[in-house]
Amino acid sequence: MHIQFLNPDDRNQWQILWNGYLEFYKSELPDDITNLTWNRLHDPLEPMYAFGAYENGKLIGFAHVLLQRSTWAKNGYAYLEDLFVDPNIRGKGTGSELIKAVYDFADEKQLDRVYWATQADNPARRLYDKYANESGFVQYRRK
Ligand SMILES: CC(C)(COP(=O)(O)OP(=O)(O)OC[C@H]1O[C@@H](n2cnc3c(N)ncnc32)[C@H](O)[C@@H]1OP(=O)(O)O)[C@@H](O)C(=O)NCCC(=O)NCCS
């Protein structure tokens, strides 16, 4: 298994995982939003990046990252918005490798923070606790 930037040719494989991710969150997105997101993830003018975990050429997971300015720091932050691994291949370190790849990417860019949010009861927190500290902040949303 290795991690690399998501290959723009792998839209079909990504779509299957993306559908699984939306299902995990019991969510649906209009196709035009999914298309927009896919295109932005591959647009060099957009501050959005996608990493893919590949096993024998097959896409088995992804991490999507957004770069942000900050009023509190010089180089800004990376927001890890989406993380997903094929349910059949979980527990083998793929999620860990994706997080580490995001950390390496952030270090290369000398970013000041990598952060993400998750639901309080997500079992993935056991994984996250190995790599980061829970901030104590509570997220509020208008919509
Ligand atoms: C979170 C996720 C990406 C982890 O991928 P992974 O390849 O299984 O991660 P790893 O193999 O590196 O780490 C597994 C660890 O994560 C924890 N974990 C994460 N999700 C888990 C789950 N659903 N059930 C049990 N443990 C889970 C365990 O502590 C496990 O550690 P262990 O093997 O020492 O028990 C994957 O479970 C997933 O896609 N979950 C659904 C989507 C999701 O929750 N995304 C994150 C949204 S914030």
Coordinates of C-alpha atoms and ligand atoms in Angstrom, one line a residue:
M1 CA 0.0 0.0 0.0
H2 CA 1.3 3.5 -0.8
I3 CA -0.1 7.0 -0.6
Q4 CA 0.1 9.5 -3.4
F5 CA -1.9 12.4 -4.7
L6 CA -5.1 11.1 -6.0
N7 CA -4.8 10.2 -9.7
P8 CA -7.2 12.3 -11.9
D9 CA -7.8 9.2 -13.9
D10 CA -9.3 7.4 -10.8
R11 CA -12.7 9.2 -10.8
N12 CA -14.7 6.0 -10.9
Q13 CA -12.8 4.3 -8.1
W14 CA -13.0 7.5 -6.0
Q15 CA -16.7 7.8 -6.7
I16 CA -17.4 4.4 -5.1
L17 CA -15.5 5.4 -2.0
W18 CA -17.1 8.8 -1.9
N19 CA -20.5 7.2 -2.1
G20 CA -19.5 5.0 0.9
Y21 CA -18.4 8.1 2.8
L22 CA -21.6 9.9 2.2
E23 CA -23.5 6.8 3.2
F24 CA -21.4 6.6 6.4
Y25 CA -22.7 10.1 7.2
K26 CA -26.2 9.2 6.1
S27 CA -25.9 12.1 3.6
E28 CA -26.7 12.7 0.0
L29 CA -25.1 15.3 -2.3
P30 CA -26.3 16.5 -5.6
D31 CA -24.1 15.3 -8.5
D32 CA -23.1 18.8 -9.4
I33 CA -21.5 19.3 -6.0
T34 CA -19.7 16.0 -6.2
N35 CA -18.5 17.0 -9.7
L36 CA -17.4 20.4 -8.5
T37 CA -15.5 18.9 -5.6
W38 CA -13.8 16.4 -7.8
N39 CA -12.7 19.1 -10.3
R40 CA -11.5 21.4 -7.5
L41 CA -9.5 18.6 -5.9
H42 CA -7.5 18.5 -9.2
D43 CA -7.4 22.2 -10.0
P44 CA -4.0 23.7 -9.2
L45 CA -5.6 27.1 -8.6
E46 CA -7.7 25.7 -5.8
P47 CA -6.3 25.3 -2.3
M48 CA -7.7 21.7 -2.1
Y49 CA -5.7 18.5 -2.3
A50 CA -6.6 14.8 -2.4
F51 CA -4.5 11.9 -1.3
G52 CA -5.2 8.4 -2.3
A53 CA -4.2 5.1 -0.7
Y54 CA -3.4 2.5 -3.3
E55 CA -3.0 -1.2 -3.0
N56 CA -1.9 -3.0 -6.2
G57 CA -3.2 0.0 -8.2
K58 CA -6.6 -0.1 -6.5
L59 CA -7.8 3.0 -4.6
I60 CA -8.7 1.9 -1.1
G61 CA -8.9 5.2 0.8
F62 CA -8.7 9.0 0.5
A63 CA -8.0 12.1 2.5
H64 CA -9.1 15.5 1.3
V65 CA -7.3 18.6 2.6
L66 CA -8.1 22.3 2.4
L67 CA -5.5 25.0 3.0
Q68 CA -6.6 28.0 4.9
R69 CA -5.2 31.4 5.9
S70 CA -5.2 32.2 9.6
T71 CA -5.3 35.4 11.6
W72 CA -3.2 33.6 14.2
A73 CA -0.3 32.2 12.1
K74 CA 2.0 33.0 9.2
N75 CA 1.6 30.1 6.9
G76 CA -1.9 28.9 7.6
Y77 CA -3.6 25.7 8.4
A78 CA -4.6 22.4 6.7
Y79 CA -8.1 21.3 7.4
L80 CA -8.6 17.6 6.9
E81 CA -12.2 17.6 5.7
D82 CA -12.7 14.0 4.6
L83 CA -11.0 10.7 5.5
F84 CA -12.3 7.3 4.4
V85 CA -11.0 3.8 3.9
D86 CA -12.7 0.9 2.1
P87 CA -14.7 -0.9 4.9
N88 CA -13.2 -4.2 3.7
I89 CA -9.6 -3.1 4.4
R90 CA -9.9 -1.3 7.7
G91 CA -7.7 -1.9 10.6
K92 CA -4.6 -2.4 8.5
G93 CA -3.0 1.0 9.0
T94 CA -4.4 2.8 5.9
G95 CA -6.1 5.5 7.9
S96 CA -2.9 6.0 9.8
E97 CA -0.8 6.3 6.6
L98 CA -3.2 8.8 5.1
I99 CA -3.0 11.0 8.3
K100 CA 0.8 10.7 8.2
A101 CA 0.8 11.7 4.5
V102 CA -1.2 14.8 5.3
Y103 CA 1.2 15.6 8.1
D104 CA 4.2 15.3 5.7
F105 CA 2.5 17.5 3.2
A106 CA 1.8 20.1 5.9
D107 CA 5.4 20.0 7.1
E108 CA 6.7 20.5 3.5
K109 CA 4.5 23.6 3.3
Q110 CA 5.5 24.6 6.8
L111 CA 1.9 25.0 7.8
D112 CA 1.2 26.0 11.3
R113 CA -1.5 23.4 12.0
V114 CA -3.4 20.3 10.8
Y115 CA -6.8 20.0 12.2
W116 CA -10.1 18.2 11.7
A117 CA -13.5 17.7 13.3
T118 CA -15.4 14.5 14.0
Q119 CA -18.6 13.4 15.7
A120 CA -18.2 12.8 19.4
D121 CA -19.1 9.1 19.1
N122 CA -17.0 8.2 16.0
P123 CA -14.9 5.2 16.8
A124 CA -12.3 6.7 14.6
R125 CA -11.4 8.9 17.6
R126 CA -9.3 5.9 18.9
L127 CA -7.2 6.4 15.8
Y128 CA -7.1 10.2 16.1
D129 CA -6.0 10.1 19.7
K130 CA -2.8 8.5 18.5
Y131 CA -2.0 11.3 16.2
A132 CA -3.4 14.5 17.7
N133 CA -4.9 16.2 20.7
E134 CA -8.6 16.8 21.1
S135 CA -8.9 20.6 21.1
G136 CA -11.7 21.1 23.5
F137 CA -13.4 23.4 21.1
V138 CA -17.1 22.7 20.2
Q139 CA -18.2 23.4 16.6
Y140 CA -21.2 25.6 16.0
R141 CA -23.0 25.7 12.7
R142 CA -25.7 28.0 11.2
K143 CA -26.7 25.3 8.6
Ligands
LIG1 C1 -11.5 6.2 10.3 C2 -10.9 5.3 9.2 C3 -10.5 6.2 8.0 C4 -9.7 4.5 9.7 O1 -9.2 3.8 8.7 P1 -8.3 2.4 9.0 O2 -7.6 2.1 7.7 O3 -9.2 1.4 9.6 O4 -7.3 3.0 10.1 P2 -6.1 2.3 10.7 O5 -6.0 0.8 10.3 O6 -4.9 3.1 10.5 O7 -6.4 2.4 12.3 C5 -7.4 1.6 12.8 C6 -7.6 2.2 14.2 O8 -8.7 3.1 14.1 C7 -9.6 2.9 15.1 N1 -10.9 2.8 14.4 C8 -11.2 3.6 13.5 N2 -12.4 3.3 13.0 C9 -12.8 2.3 13.6 C10 -14.0 1.5 13.5 N3 -15.0 1.8 12.7 N4 -14.1 0.5 14.4 C11 -13.1 0.2 15.2 N5 -12.0 0.9 15.3 C12 -11.9 1.9 14.5 C13 -9.2 1.7 15.9 O9 -8.6 2.3 17.1 C14 -8.1 1.1 15.1 O10 -7.0 0.8 15.9 P3 -6.6 -0.7 16.3 O11 -6.4 -1.4 15.0 O12 -5.3 -0.5 17.1 O13 -7.7 -1.1 17.1 C15 -12.0 4.3 8.7 O14 -12.5 3.6 9.9 C16 -13.2 4.9 8.0 O15 -13.2 5.1 6.9 N6 -14.3 5.1 8.8 C17 -15.5 5.6 8.3 C18 -15.4 7.1 7.9 C19 -14.9 7.9 9.0 O16 -15.3 7.8 10.2 N7 -14.1 8.9 8.6 C20 -13.6 9.8 9.5 C21 -14.5 11.0 9.6 S1 -13.9 12.2 10.7

